[in-house]
Short mmCIF file of C-alpha atoms in Angstrom, two decimals:
data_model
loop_
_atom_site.label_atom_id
_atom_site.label_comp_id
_atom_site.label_asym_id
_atom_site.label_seq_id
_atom_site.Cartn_x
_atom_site.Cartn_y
_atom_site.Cartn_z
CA UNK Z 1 -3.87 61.20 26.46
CA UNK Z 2 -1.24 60.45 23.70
CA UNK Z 3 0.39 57.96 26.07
CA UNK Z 4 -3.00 56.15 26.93
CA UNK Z 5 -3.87 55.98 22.98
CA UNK Z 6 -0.26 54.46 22.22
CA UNK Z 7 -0.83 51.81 25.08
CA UNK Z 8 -4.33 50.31 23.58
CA UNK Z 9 -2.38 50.51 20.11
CA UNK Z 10 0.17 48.33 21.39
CA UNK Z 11 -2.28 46.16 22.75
CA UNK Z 12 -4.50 45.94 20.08
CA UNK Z 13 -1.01 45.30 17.66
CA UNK Z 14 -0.31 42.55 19.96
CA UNK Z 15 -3.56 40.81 20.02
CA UNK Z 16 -3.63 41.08 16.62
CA UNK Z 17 0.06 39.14 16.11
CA UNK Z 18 -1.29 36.49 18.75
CA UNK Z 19 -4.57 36.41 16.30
CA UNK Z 20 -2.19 35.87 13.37
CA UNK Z 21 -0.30 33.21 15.21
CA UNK Z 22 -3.49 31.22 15.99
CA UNK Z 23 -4.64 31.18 12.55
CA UNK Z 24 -1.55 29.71 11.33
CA UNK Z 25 -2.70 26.54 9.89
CA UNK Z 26 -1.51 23.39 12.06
CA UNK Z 27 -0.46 21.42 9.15
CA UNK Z 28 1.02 21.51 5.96
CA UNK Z 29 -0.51 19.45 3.39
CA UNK Z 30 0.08 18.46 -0.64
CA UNK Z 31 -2.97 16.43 -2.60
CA UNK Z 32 -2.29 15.03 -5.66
CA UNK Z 33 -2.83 11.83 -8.08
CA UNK Z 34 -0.05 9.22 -8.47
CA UNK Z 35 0.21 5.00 -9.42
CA UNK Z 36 -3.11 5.53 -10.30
CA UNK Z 37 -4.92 6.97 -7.36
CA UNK Z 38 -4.82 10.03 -5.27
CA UNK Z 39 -2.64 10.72 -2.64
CA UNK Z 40 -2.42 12.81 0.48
CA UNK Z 41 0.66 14.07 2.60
CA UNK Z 42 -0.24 15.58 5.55
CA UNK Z 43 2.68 16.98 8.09
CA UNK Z 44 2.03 18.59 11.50
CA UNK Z 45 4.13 21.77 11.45
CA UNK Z 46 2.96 25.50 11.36
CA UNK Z 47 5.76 26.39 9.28
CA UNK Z 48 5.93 26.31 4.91
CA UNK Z 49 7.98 23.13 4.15
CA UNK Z 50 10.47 23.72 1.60
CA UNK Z 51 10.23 22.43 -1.80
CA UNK Z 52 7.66 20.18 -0.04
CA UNK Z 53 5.96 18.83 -3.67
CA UNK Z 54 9.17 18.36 -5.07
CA UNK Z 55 10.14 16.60 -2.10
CA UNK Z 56 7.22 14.02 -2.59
CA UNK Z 57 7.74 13.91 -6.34
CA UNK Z 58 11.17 13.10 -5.99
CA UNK Z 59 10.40 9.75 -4.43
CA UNK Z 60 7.66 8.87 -6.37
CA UNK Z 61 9.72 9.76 -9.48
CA UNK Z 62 12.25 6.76 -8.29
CA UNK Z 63 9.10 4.50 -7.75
CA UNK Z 64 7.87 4.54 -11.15
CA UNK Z 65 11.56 4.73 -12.86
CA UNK Z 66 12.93 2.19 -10.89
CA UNK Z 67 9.95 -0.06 -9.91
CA UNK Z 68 6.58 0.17 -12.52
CA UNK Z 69 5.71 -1.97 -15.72
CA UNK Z 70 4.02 1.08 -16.97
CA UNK Z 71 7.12 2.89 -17.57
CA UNK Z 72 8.79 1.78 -20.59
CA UNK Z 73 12.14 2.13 -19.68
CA UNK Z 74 12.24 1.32 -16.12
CA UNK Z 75 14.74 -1.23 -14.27
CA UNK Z 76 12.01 -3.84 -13.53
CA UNK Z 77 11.02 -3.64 -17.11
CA UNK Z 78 14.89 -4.17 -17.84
CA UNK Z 79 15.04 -7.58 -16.16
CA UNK Z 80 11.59 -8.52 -17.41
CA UNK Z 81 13.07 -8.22 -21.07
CA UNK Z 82 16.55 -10.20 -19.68
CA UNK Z 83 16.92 -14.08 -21.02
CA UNK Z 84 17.00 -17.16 -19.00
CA UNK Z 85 20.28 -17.87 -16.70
CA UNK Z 86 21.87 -14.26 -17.36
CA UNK Z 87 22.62 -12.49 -14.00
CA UNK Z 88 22.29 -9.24 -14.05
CA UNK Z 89 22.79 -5.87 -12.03
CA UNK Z 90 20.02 -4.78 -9.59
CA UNK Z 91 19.80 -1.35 -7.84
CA UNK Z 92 19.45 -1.04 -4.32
CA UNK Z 93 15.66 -0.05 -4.58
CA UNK Z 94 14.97 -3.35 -6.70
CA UNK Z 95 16.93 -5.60 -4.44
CA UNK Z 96 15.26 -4.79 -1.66
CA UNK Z 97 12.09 -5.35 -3.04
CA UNK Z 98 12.76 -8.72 -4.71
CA UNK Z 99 14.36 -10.08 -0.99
CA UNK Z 100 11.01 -8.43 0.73
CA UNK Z 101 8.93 -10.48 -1.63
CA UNK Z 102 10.52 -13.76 -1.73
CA UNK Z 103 10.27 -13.76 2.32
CA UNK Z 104 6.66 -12.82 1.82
CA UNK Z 105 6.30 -15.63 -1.50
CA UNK Z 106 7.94 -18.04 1.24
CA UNK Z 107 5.92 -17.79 4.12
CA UNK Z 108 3.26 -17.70 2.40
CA UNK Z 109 3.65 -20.85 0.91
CA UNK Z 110 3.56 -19.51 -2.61
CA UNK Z 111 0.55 -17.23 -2.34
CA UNK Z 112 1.60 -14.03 -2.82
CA UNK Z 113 3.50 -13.90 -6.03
CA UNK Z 114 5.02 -11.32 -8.28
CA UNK Z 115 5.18 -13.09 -10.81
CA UNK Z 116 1.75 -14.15 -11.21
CA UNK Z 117 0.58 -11.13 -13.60
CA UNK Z 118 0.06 -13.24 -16.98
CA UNK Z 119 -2.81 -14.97 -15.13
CA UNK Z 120 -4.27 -11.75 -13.96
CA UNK Z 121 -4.27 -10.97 -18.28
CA UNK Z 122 -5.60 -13.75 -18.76
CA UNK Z 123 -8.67 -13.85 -16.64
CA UNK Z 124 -9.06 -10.22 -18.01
CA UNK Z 125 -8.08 -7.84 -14.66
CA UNK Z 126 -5.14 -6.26 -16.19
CA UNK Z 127 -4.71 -4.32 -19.87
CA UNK Z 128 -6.79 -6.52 -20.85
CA UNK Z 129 -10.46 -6.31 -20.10
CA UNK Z 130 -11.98 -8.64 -21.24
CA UNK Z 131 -14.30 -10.91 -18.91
CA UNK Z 132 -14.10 -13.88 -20.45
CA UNK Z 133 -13.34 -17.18 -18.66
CA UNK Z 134 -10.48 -18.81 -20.18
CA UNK Z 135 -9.76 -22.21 -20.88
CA UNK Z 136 -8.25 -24.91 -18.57
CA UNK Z 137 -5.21 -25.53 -21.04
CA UNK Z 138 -4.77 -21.97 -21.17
CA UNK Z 139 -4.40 -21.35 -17.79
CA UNK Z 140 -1.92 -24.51 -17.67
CA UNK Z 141 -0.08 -22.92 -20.37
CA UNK Z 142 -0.34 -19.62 -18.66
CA UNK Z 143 0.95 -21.24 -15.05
CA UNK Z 144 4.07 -22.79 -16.49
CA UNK Z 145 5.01 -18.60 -16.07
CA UNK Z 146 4.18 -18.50 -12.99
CA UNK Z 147 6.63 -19.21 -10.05
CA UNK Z 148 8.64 -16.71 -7.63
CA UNK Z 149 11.21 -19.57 -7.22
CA UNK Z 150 12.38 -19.26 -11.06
CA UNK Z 151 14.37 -15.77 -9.90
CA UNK Z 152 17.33 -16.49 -8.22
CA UNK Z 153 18.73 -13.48 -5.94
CA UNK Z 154 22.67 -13.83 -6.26
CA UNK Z 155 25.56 -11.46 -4.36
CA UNK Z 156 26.37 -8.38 -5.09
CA UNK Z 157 23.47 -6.76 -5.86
CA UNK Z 158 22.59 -9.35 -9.44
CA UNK Z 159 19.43 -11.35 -10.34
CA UNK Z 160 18.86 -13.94 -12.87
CA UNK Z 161 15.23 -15.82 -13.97
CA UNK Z 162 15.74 -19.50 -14.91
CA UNK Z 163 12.72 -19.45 -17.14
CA UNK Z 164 12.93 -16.77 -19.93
CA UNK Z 165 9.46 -16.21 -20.14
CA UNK Z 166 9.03 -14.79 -16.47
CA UNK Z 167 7.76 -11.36 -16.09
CA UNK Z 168 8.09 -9.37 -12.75
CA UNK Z 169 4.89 -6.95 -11.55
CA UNK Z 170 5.57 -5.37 -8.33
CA UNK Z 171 2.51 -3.62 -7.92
CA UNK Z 172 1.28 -5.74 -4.64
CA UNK Z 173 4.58 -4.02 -2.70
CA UNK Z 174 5.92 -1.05 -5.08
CA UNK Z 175 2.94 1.21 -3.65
CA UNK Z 176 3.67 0.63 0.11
CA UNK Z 177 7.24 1.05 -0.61
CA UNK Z 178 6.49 4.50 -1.99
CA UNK Z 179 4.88 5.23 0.88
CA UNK Z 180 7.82 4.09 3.00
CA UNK Z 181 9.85 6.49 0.57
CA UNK Z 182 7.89 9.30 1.18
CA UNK Z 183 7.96 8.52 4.61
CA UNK Z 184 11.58 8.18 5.15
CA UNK Z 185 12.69 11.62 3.38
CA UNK Z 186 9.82 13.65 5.91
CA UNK Z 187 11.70 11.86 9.01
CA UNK Z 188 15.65 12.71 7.34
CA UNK Z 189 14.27 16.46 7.05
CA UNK Z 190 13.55 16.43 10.76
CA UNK Z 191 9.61 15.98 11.16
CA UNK Z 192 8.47 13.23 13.15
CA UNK Z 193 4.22 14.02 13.21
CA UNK Z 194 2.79 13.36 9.30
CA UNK Z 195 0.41 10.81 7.85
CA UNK Z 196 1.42 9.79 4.38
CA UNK Z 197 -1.90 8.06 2.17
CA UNK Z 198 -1.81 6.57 -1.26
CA UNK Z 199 -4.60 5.11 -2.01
CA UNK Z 200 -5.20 3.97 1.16
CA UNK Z 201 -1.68 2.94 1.59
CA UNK Z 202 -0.55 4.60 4.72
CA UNK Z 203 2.36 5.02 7.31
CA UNK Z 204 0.95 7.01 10.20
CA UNK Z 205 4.03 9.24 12.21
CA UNK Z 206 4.04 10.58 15.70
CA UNK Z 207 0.43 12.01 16.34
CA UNK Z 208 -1.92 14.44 14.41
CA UNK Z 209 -2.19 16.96 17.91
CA UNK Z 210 -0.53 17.87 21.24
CA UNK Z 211 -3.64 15.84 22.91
CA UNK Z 212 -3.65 12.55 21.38
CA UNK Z 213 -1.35 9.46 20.99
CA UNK Z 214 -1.09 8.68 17.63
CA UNK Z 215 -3.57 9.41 14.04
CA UNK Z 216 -6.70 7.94 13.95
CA UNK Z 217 -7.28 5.57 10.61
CA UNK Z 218 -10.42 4.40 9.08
CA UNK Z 219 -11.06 1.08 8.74
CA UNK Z 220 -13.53 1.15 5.17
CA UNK Z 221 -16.76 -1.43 4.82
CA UNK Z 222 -15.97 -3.39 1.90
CA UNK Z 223 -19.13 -2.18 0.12
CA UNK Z 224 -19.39 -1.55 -3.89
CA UNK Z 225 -21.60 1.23 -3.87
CA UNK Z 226 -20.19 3.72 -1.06
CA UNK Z 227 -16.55 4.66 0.99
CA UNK Z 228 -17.56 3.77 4.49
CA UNK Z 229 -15.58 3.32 7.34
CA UNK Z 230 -16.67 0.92 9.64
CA UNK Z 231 -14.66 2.23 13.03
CA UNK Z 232 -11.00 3.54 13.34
CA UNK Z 233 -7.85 2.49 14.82
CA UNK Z 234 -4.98 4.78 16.47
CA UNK Z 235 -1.85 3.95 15.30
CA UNK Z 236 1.69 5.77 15.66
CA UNK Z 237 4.86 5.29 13.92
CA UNK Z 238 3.12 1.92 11.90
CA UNK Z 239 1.83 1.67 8.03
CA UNK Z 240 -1.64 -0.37 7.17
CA UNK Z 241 -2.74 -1.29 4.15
CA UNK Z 242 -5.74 -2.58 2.68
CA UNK Z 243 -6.48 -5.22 0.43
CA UNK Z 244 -9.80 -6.37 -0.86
CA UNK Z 245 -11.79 -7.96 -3.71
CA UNK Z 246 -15.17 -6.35 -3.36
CA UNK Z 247 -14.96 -3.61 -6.15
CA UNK Z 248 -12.85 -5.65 -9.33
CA UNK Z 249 -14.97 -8.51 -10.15
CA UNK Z 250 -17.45 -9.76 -12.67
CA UNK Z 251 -19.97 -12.35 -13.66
CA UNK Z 252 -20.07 -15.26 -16.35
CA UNK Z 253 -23.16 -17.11 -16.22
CA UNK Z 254 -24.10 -16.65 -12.64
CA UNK Z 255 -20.97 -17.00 -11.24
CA UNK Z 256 -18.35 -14.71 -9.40
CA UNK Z 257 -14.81 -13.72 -10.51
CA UNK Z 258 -12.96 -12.09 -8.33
CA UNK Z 259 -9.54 -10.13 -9.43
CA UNK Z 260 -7.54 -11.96 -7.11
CA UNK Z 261 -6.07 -14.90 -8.38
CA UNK Z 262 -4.39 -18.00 -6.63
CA UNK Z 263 -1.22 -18.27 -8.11
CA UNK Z 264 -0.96 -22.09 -7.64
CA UNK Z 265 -4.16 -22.23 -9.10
CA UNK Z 266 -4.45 -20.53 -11.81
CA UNK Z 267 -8.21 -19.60 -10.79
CA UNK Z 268 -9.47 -16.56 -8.96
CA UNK Z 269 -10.29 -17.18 -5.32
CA UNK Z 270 -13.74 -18.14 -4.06
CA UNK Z 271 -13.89 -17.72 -0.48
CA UNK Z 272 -15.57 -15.49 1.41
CA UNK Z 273 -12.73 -12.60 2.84
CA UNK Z 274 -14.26 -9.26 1.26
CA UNK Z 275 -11.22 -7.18 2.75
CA UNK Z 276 -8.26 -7.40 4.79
CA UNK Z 277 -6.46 -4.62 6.75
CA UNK Z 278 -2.72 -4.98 8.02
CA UNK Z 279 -0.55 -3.33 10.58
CA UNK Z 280 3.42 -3.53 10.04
CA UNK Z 281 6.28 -1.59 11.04
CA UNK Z 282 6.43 -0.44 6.75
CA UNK Z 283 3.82 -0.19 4.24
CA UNK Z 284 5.85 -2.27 1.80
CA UNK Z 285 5.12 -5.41 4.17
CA UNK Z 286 1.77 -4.65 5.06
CA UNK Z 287 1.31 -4.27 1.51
CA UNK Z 288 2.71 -7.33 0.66
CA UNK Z 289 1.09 -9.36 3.45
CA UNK Z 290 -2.46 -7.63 2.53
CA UNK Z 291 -2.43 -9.40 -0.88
CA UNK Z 292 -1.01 -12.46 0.38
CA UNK Z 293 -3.55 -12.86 3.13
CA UNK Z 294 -6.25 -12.01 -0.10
CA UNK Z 295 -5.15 -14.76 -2.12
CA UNK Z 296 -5.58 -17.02 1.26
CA UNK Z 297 -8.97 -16.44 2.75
CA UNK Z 298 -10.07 -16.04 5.84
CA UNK Z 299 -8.98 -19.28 7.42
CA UNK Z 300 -5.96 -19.85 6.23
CA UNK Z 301 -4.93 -15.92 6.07
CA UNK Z 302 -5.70 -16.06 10.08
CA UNK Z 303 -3.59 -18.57 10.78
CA UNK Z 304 -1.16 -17.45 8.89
CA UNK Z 305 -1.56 -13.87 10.87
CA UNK Z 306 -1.38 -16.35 14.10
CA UNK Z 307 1.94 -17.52 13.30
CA UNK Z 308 3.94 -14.37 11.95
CA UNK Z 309 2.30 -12.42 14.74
CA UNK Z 310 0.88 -9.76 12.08
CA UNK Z 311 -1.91 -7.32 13.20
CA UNK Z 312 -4.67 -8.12 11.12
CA UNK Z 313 -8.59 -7.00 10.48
CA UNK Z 314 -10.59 -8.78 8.35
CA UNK Z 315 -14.38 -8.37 7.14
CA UNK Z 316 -15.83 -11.78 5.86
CA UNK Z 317 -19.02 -12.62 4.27
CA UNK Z 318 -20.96 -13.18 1.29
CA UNK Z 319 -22.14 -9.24 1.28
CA UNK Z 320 -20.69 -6.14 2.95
CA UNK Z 321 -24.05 -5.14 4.91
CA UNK Z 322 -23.53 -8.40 6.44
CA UNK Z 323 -20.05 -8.93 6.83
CA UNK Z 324 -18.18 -9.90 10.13
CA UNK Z 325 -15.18 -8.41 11.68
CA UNK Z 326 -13.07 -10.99 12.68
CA UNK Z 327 -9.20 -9.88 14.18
CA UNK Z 328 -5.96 -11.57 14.76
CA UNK Z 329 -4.66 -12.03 18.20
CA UNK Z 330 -2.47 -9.09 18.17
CA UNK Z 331 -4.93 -6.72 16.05
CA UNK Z 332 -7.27 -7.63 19.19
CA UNK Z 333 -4.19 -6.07 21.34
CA UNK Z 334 -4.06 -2.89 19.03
CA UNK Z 335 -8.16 -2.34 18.43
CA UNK Z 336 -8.07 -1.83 22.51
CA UNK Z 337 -5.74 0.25 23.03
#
């Protein structure tokens, strides 16, 4: 009798360890708010990740020390403050950046832009608020500070502006390099299934279950009222990144400003792209590419998307309930799989 009651404790200890094991949550995951949204890190292991905020922290800590206009002290503020035709030292994280971006400003023909923040203040989408449509010899004034092309990337690791007045905002790429960051120090620590999100910012890794090839991301409705998606996409081991002018905008007598502003220009865009997803091997290029596309349209940002090859999804029309979906070649490729 003893030995029968020991046997269906044993069992009973055992179920109760296979219970435990069960319940073990499948992924480890950290929430917070950085860059001025909120992020989510989610990594497929059943197993505590050490020092897994400071981890994050630690990259996003280099971000905004290295890399933000918001931080007094930071590096790009540093060369933003340096005069005309003095070279000076870059780190690695800036450099890289700065060579990402003038591919990007080159390709596209001049229409993504780091540069082009003053306009942004001007037209009242940045500090300042103010929705007030500025003057055409303002906004000549205003594009005569404009112009990738006035920074000059030199060897060894040094930069110089040729117009003194320049001022760098990396905030199109900075964010999808942060991902990348975060991304990067999850795969050195030896996990290769995680999703890293900021602000919608993402680089998808591996596969969120045993069962399935890859995560599954939402592509959102560009609607003003509501987060939406509209369908999802599986993607593995690839970043996307959204760009889209249907929520920062305002009216002046009727009309339609839009917070994305053509950097040849000097006006904010008028055509008819609400949003634009894209799909890159890094969320600093999809990033980059996103705003560049933006600044485009639909036509142009298409065949642009045609010719670099670039996984792209784009919703076009004058009002989100009746927008189309209209994909690049290659997104076509990725949508079906």
């Amino acid at each position: 009798m003893k030995l029968f009651a020991f046997f269906v404790f044993l069992i009973v200890l055992i179920s109760g360890i296979l219970f435990v094991r069960q319940e073990k949550a499948e992924y480890q995951t950290l929430r917070g708010y950085v860059f001025g949204t909120y992020y989510v890190v989610k990594v497929r292991t059943d197993e505590p990740i050490k020092n897994f905020a400071a981890l994050v922290d630690e990259q996003f800590d280099k971000v905004n020390m290295k890399l933000s206009v918001f931080e007094k002290n930071s590096e790009l503020n540093q060369f933003n403050k340096a005069e005309a035709m003095h070279p000076i030292n870059v780190s690695t994280d800036l450099e890289l950046l700065l060579k990402a971006s003038q591919q990007v400003y080159q390709q596209s023909d001049g229409m993504f832009d780091p540069t082009v923040s003053p306009l942004v203040e001007l037209w009242g989408f940045g500090v300042n608020k103010e929705h007030k449509v500025p003057d055409d010899e303002k906004i000549k004034n205003v594009l005569s500070q404009v112009g990738f092309n006035q920074i000059k990337l030199l060897a060894d690791k040094k930069v110089m502006k040729t117009n003194g007045n320049l001022n760098l905002n990396l905030s199109a790429i900075a964010k999808g390099y942060g991902v990348d960051l975060v991304a990067k120090s999850l795969f050195d620590k030896g996990y290769t299934d995680f999703l890293v999100d900021i602000g919608g910012e993402i680089y998808a890794a591996g596969s969120r279950n045993e069962k399935e090839q890859g995560w599954n991301i939402g592509i959102a409705i560009p609607s003003e009222k509501e987060y939406k998606n509209s369908f999802a996409v599986v993607v593995s081991n690839m970043a996307v990144a959204t760009s889209g002018n249907y929520r920062n905008f305002y009216y002046v007598n009727g009309k339609k400003y839009a917070h994305t502003i053509n950097p040849k220009t000097g006006y904010p865009v008028s055509h008819s792209l609400l949003s634009v997803s894209v799909f890159a091997q890094n969320c600093m290029m999809a990033d980059a590419y996103a705003t560049a596309i933006m600044a485009m349209g639909e036509n142009e940002g298409l065949k642009f998307a045609e010719k670099y090859q670039i996984p792209v999804i784009m919703f076009v029309g004058e009002k989100s309930e009746s927008a189309e979906v209209l994909y690049s070649s290659v997104a076509k490729i990725l949508v079906e799989k």
